[in-house]
Short mmCIF file of C-alpha atoms and ligand atoms in Angstrom, two decimals:
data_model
loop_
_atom_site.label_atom_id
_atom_site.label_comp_id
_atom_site.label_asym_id
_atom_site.label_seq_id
_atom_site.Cartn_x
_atom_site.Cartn_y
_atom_site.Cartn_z
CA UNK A 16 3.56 -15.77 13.03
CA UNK A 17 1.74 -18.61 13.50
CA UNK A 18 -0.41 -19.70 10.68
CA UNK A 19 -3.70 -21.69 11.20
CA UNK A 20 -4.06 -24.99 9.34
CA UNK A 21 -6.70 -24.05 7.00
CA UNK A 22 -3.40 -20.89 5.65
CA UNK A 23 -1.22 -23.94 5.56
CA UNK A 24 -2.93 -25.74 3.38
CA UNK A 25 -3.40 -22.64 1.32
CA UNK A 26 0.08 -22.35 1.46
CA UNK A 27 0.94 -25.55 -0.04
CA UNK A 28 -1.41 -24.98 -3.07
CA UNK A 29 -0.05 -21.52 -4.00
CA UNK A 30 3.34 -22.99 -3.60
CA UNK A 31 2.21 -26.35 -5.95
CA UNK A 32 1.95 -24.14 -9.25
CA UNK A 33 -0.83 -25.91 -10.52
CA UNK A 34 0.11 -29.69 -9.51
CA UNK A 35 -2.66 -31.43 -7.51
CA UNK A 36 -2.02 -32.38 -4.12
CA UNK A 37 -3.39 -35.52 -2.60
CA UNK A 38 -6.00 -35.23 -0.12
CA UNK A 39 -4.16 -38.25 1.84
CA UNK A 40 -1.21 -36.80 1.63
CA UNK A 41 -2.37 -33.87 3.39
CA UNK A 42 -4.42 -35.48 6.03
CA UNK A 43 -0.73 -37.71 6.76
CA UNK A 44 1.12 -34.42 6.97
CA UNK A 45 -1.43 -32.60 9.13
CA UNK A 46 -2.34 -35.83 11.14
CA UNK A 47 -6.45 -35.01 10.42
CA UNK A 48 -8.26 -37.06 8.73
CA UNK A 49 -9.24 -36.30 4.70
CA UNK A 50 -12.81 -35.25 5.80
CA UNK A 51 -11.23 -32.44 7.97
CA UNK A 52 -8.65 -31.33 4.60
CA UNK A 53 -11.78 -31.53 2.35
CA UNK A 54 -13.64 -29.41 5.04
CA UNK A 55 -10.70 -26.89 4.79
CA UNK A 56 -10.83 -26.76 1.20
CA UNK A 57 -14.81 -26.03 1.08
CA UNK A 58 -14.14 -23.55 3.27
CA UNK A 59 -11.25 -22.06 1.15
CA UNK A 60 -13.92 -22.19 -1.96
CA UNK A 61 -16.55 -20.02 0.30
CA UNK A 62 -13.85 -17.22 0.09
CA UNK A 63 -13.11 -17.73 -3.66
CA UNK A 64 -10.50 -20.01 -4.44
CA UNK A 65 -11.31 -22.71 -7.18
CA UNK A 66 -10.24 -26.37 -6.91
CA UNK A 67 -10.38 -29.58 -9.30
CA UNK A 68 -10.46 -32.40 -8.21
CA UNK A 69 -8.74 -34.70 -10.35
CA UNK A 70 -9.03 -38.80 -9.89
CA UNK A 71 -6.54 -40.48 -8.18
CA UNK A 72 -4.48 -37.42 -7.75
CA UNK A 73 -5.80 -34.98 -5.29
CA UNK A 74 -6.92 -31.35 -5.78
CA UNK A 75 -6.00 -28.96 -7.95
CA UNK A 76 -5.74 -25.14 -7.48
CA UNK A 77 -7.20 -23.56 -10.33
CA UNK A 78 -8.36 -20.08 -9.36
CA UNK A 79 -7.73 -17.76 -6.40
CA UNK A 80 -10.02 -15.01 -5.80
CA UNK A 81 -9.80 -11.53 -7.54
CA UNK A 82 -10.06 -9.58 -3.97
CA UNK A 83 -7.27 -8.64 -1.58
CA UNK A 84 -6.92 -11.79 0.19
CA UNK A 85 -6.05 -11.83 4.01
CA UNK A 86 -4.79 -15.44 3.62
CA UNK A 87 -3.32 -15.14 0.02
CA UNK A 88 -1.37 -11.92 1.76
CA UNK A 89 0.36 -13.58 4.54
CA UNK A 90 1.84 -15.91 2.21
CA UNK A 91 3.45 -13.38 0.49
CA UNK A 92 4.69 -10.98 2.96
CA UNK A 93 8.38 -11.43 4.43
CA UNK A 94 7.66 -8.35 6.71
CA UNK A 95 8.09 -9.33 10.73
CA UNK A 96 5.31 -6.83 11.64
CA UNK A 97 3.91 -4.57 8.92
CA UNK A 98 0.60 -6.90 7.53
CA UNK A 99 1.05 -9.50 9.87
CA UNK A 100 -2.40 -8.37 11.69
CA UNK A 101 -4.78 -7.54 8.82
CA UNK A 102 -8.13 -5.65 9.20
CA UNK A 103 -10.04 -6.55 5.88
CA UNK A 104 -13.50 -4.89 4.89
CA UNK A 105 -15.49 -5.14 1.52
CA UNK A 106 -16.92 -1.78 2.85
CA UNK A 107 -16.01 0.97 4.68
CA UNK A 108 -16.24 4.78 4.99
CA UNK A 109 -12.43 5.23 4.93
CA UNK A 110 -9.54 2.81 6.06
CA UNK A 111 -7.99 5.95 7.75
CA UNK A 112 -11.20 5.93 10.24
CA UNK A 113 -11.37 2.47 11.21
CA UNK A 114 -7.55 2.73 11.87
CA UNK A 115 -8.18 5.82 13.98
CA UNK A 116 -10.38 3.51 15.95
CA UNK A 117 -7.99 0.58 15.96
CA UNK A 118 -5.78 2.87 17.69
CA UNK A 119 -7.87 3.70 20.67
CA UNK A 120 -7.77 -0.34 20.74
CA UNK A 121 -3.84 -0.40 21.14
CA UNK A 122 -3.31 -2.57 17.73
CA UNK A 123 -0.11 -3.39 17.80
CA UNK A 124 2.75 -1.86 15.09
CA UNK A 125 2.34 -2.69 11.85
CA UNK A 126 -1.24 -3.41 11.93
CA UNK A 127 -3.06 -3.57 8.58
CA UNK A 128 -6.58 -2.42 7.43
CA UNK A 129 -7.31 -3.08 4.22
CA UNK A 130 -11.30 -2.69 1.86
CA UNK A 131 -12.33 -3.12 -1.06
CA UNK A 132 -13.82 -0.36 -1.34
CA UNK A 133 -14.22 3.13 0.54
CA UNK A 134 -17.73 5.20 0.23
CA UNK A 135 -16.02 7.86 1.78
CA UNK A 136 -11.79 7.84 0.43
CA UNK A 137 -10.27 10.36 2.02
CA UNK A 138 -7.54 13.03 0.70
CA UNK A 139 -5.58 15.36 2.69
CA UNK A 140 -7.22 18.65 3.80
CA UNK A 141 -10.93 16.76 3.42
CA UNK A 142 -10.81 16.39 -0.23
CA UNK A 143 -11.97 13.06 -1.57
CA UNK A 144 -10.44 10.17 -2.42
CA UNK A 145 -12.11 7.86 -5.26
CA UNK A 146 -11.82 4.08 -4.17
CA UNK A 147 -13.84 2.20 -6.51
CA UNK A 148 -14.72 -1.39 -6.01
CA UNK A 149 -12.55 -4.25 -5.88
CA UNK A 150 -9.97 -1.95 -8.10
CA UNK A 151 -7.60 -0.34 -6.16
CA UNK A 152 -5.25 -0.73 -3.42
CA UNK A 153 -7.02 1.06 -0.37
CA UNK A 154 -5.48 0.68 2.85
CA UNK A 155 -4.47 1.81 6.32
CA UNK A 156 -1.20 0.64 8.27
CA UNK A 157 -0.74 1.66 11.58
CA UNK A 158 2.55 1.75 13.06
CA UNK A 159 4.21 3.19 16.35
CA UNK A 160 7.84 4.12 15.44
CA UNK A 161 10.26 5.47 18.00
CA UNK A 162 10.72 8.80 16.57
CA UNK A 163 9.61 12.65 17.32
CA UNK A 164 6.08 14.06 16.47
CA UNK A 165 7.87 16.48 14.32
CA UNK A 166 9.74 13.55 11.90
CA UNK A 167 6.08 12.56 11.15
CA UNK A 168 5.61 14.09 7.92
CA UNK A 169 9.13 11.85 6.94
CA UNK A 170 7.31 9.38 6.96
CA UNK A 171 5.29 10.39 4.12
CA UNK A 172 8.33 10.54 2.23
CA UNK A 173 9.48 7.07 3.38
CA UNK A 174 6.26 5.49 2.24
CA UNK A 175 6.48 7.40 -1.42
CA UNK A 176 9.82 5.83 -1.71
CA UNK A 177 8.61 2.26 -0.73
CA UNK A 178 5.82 2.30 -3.47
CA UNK A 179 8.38 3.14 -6.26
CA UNK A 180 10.35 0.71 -5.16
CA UNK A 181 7.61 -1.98 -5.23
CA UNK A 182 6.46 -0.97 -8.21
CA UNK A 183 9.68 -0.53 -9.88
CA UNK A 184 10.01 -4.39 -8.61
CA UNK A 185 6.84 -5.88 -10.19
CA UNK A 186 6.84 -3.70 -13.37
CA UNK A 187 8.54 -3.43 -16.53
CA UNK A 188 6.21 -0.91 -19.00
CA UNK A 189 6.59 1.96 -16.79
CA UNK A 190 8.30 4.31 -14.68
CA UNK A 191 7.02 5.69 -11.53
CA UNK A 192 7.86 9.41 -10.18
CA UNK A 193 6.98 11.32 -7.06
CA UNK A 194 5.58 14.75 -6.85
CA UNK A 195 6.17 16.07 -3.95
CA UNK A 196 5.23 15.33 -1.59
CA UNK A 197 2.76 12.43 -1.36
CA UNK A 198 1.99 11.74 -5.36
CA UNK A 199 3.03 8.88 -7.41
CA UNK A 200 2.92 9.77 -10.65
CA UNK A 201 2.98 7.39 -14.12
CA UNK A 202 3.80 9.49 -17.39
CA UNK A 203 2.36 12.56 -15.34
CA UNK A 204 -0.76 11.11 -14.03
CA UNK A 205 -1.71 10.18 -10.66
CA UNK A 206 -1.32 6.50 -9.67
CA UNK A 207 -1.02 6.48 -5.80
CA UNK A 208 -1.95 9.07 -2.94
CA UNK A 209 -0.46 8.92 0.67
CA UNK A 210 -2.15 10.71 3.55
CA UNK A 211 -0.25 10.25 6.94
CA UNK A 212 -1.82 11.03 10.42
CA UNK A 213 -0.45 11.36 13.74
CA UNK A 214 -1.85 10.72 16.80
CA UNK A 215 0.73 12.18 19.31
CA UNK A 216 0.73 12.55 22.93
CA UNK A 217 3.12 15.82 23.85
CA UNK A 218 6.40 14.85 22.73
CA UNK A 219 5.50 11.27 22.27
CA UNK A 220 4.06 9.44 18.75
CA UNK A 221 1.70 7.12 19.57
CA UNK A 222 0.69 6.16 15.86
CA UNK A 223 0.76 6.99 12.47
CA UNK A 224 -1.27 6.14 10.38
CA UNK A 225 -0.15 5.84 7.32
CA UNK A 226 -3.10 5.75 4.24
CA UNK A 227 -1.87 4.98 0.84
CA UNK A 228 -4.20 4.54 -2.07
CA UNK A 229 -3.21 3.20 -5.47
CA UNK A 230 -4.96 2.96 -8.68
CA UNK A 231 -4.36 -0.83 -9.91
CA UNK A 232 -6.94 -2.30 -12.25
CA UNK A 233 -9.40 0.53 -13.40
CA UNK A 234 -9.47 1.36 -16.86
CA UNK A 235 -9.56 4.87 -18.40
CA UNK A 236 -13.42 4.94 -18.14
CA UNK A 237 -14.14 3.77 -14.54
CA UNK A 238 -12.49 7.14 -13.29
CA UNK A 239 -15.24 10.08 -13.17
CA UNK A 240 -14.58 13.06 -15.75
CA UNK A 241 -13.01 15.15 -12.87
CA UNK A 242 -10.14 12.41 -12.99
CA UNK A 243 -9.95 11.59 -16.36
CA UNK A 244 -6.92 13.70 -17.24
CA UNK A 245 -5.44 13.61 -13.91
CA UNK A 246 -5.71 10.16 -12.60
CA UNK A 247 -3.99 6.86 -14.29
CA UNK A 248 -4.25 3.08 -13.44
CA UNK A 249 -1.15 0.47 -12.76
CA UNK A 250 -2.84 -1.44 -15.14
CA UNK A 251 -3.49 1.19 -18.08
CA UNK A 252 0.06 1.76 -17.92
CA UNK A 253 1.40 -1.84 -17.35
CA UNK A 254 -0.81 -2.61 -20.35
CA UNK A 255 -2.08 -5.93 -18.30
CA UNK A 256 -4.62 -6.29 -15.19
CA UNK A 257 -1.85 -6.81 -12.33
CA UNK A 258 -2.31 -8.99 -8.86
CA UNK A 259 -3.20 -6.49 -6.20
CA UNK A 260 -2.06 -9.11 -3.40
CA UNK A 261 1.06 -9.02 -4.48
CA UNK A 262 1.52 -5.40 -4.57
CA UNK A 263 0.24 -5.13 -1.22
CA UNK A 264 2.84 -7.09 -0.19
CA UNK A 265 5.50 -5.52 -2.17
CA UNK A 266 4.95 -2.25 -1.12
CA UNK A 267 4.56 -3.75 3.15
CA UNK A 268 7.73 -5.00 2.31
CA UNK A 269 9.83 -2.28 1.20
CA UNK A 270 7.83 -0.37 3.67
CA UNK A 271 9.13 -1.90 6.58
CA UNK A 272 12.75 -2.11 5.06
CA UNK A 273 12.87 1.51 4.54
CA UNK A 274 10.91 2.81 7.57
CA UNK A 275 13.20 0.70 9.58
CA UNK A 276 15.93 1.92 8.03
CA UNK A 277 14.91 5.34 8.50
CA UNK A 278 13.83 5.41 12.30
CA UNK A 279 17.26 3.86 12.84
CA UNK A 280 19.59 5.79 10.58
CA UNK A 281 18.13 8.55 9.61
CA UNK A 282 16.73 11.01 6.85
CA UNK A 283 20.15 10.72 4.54
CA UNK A 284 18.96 7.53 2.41
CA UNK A 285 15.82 8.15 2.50
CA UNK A 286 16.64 11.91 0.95
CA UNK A 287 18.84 10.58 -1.18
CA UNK A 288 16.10 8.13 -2.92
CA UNK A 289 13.39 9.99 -2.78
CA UNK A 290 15.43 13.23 -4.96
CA UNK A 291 16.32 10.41 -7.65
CA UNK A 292 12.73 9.46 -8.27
CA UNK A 293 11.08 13.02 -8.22
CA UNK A 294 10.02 14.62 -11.00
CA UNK A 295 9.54 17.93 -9.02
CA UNK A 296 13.10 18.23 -8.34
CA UNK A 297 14.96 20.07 -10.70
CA UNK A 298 11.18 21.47 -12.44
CA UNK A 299 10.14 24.79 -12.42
CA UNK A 300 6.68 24.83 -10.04
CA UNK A 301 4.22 26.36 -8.75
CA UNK A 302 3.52 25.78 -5.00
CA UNK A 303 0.22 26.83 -3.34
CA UNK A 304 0.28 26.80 0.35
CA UNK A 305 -2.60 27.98 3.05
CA UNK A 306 -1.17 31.39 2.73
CA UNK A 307 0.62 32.08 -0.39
CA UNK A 308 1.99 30.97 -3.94
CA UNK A 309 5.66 30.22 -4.86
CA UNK A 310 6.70 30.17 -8.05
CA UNK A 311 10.55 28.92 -9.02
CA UNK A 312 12.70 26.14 -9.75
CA UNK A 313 12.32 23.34 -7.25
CA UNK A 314 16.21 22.31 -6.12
CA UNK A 315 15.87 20.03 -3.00
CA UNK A 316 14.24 18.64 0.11
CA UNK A 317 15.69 19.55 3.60
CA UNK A 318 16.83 16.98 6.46
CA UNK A 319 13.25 17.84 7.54
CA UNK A 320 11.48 17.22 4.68
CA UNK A 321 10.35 20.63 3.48
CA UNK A 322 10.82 21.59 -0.26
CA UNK A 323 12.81 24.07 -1.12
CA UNK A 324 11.85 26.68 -4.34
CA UNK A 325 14.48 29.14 -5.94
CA UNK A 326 12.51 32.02 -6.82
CA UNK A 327 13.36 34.20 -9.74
CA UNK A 328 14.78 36.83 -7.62
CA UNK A 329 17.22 34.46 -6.35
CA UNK A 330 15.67 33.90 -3.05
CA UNK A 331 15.40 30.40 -1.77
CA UNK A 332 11.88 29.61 -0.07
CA UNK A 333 11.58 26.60 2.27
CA UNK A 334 7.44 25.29 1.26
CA UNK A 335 6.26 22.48 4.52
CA UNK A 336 2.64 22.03 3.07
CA UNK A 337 1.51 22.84 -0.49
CA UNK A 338 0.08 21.85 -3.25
CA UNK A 339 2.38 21.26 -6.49
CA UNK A 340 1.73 22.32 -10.06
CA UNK A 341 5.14 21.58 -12.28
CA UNK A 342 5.22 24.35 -14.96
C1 LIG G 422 -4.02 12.19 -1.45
O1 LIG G 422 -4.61 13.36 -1.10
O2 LIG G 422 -3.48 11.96 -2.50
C2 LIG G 422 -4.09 11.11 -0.36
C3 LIG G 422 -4.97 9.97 -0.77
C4 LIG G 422 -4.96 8.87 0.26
C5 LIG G 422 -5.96 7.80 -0.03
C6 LIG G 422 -5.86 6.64 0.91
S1 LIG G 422 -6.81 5.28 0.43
C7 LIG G 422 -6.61 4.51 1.93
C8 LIG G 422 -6.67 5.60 2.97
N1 LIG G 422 -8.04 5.80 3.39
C9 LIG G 422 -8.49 7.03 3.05
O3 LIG G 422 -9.64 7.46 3.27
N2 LIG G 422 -7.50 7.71 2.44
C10 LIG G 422 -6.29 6.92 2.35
P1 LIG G 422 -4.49 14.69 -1.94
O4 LIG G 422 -3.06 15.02 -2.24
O5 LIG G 422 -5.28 15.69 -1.15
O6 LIG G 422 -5.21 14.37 -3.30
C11 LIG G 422 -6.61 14.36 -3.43
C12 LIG G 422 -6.92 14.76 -4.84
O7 LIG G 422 -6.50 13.70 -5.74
C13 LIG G 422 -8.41 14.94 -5.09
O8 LIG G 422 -8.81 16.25 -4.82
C14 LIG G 422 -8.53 14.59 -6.59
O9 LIG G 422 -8.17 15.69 -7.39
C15 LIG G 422 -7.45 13.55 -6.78
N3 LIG G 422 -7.99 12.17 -6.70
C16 LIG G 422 -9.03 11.70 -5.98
N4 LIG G 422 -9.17 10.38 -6.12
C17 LIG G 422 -8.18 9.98 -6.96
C18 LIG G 422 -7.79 8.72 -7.51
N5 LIG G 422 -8.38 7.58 -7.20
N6 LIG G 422 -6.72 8.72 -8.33
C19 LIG G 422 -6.05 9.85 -8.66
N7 LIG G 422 -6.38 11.06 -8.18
C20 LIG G 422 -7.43 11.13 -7.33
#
């Protein structure tokens, strides 16, 4: 993708670690003269970033801001289309609503929206979702893969597997677990939420929209009581405040590796992955659907992504939508 000067020159201060660069020097390599560079860099302080400048030796970077950064992002990301179109909001109702209509625009695949903070965080079946400000992770990628309306909820399962993996990439202190079937759990709390939507036309996908929401820098105290002994921050359990840009990326990353993967190989890695880093696997649970409760040792997921419960009696009960209590 092509990068505008102003994210090149951003680029070559996130890549300096902490050298200066010199404003003639950049005005030679961009053929613009050093008011235009110093123009750049005023505008790069308007979103945040800090520079020095230091005599005779050119700029140097000494803060970038603490938000999601669109420009700070595309840096990062190696993805060829998940992130590479970003949406980014201080403020919205939900990420999954402005995607819905980015949709009706025909975004392309792997578009991004991304805020700071959601008034109204949705959860699956209209429960809430708390997105506090400038804490969390809270965003929205849509994507149009080739596959059947019915392999949507797969994708949920792809996406839980992408966010261990990032996480189990960028930290050390802790180990991640999914609860079936869209919870990322740290030391049995609640870290990270996925809610996918389809939009589908007959026997065609036209999106999903895939909304994942991770705790990252709250403390123990910004959650409200209702989620004090269910919900748990990246940060509370990497024992440090953690760069939510990179994360982003991390998980876009893995995200497109895996979903790619996945639309063109199939369900078996995916599976495969997914039963290694569940914690409801193997657990005796309790599984409360629309219509009934299931009680019995969870042993597996199916090809189509349904969880399967051995009941005491021995009879084997295939669950497509529940909610999860381990016992
Ligand atoms: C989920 O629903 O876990 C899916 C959450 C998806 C959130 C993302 S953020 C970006 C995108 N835009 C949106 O509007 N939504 C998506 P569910 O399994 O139904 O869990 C909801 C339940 O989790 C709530 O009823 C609470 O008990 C709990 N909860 C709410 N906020 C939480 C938080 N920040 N951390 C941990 N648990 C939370």
């Amino acid at each position: 993708m092509q990068r505008s000067m102003k994210d090149e020159i951003l680029h070559r201060f996130l890549n300096a670690q902490g050298e200066p660069i010199s404003g003639q020097q950049l005005a030679d390599d961009f053929q613009v003269s050093r008011t235009a560079i110093w123009k750049h860099l005023q505008s790069l302080q308007q979103e945040g970033y800090t520079f020095e400048t230091i005599k005779k030796r050119g700029y140097k970077l000494l803060a970038v801001p603490d938000r999601v950064d669109f420009g700070q992002l595309k840096q990062l990301l190696t993805t060829k289309r998940y992130g590479q179109q970003v949406h980014y909001f201080e403020r919205v109702e939900s990420t999954q609503l402005v995607a819905h209509d980015l949709v009706r625009q025909g975004v392309p695949d792997g578009t991004l929206v991304i805020a700071e903070h959601q008034t109204a965080g949705r959860g699956r079946m209209q429960r809430e979702w708390e997105s506090s400000e400038g804490k969390g992770i809270w965003m929205t990628l849509i994507i149009r893969p080739e596959i059947a309306p019915h392999q949507a909820p797969q994708f949920t399962l792809v996406t839980a597997v992408a966010v261990v993996n990032a996480m189990k990439a960028s930290f050390q202190n802790f180990t991640p677990q999914i609860k079936w079937p869209n919870d990322i759990l740290v030391n049995g709390k609640k870290t990270t939420g996925i809610l996918t939507e389809m939009i589908a036309e007959e026997n065609r996908i036209q999106a999903l929209l895939i909304g994942i929401g991770i705790n990252v820098n709250q403390e123990q105290t910004d959650f409200p009581d209702a989620l004090q002994t269910i919900a748990t921050s990246v940060a509370i359990e990497e024992g440090q405040q953690v760069d939510r840009v990179q994360l982003v990326a991390k998980v876009l990353d893995f995200l497109e590796h895996y979903g790619d993967h996945y639309v063109k190989h199939g369900f078996p890695l995916i599976k495969k992955l997914w039963e290694e880093y569940s914690c409801t696997i193997g657990s005796q649970v309790r599984a409360t659907t629309l219509r009934e409760v299931v009680e019995g040792e969870a042993i597996a997921i199916t090809d189509s992504g349904v969880l399967e419960i051995r009941q005491a009696n021995g009879e084997i009960k295939g669950v497509y939508s529940a909610d999860i209590e381990i016992l």
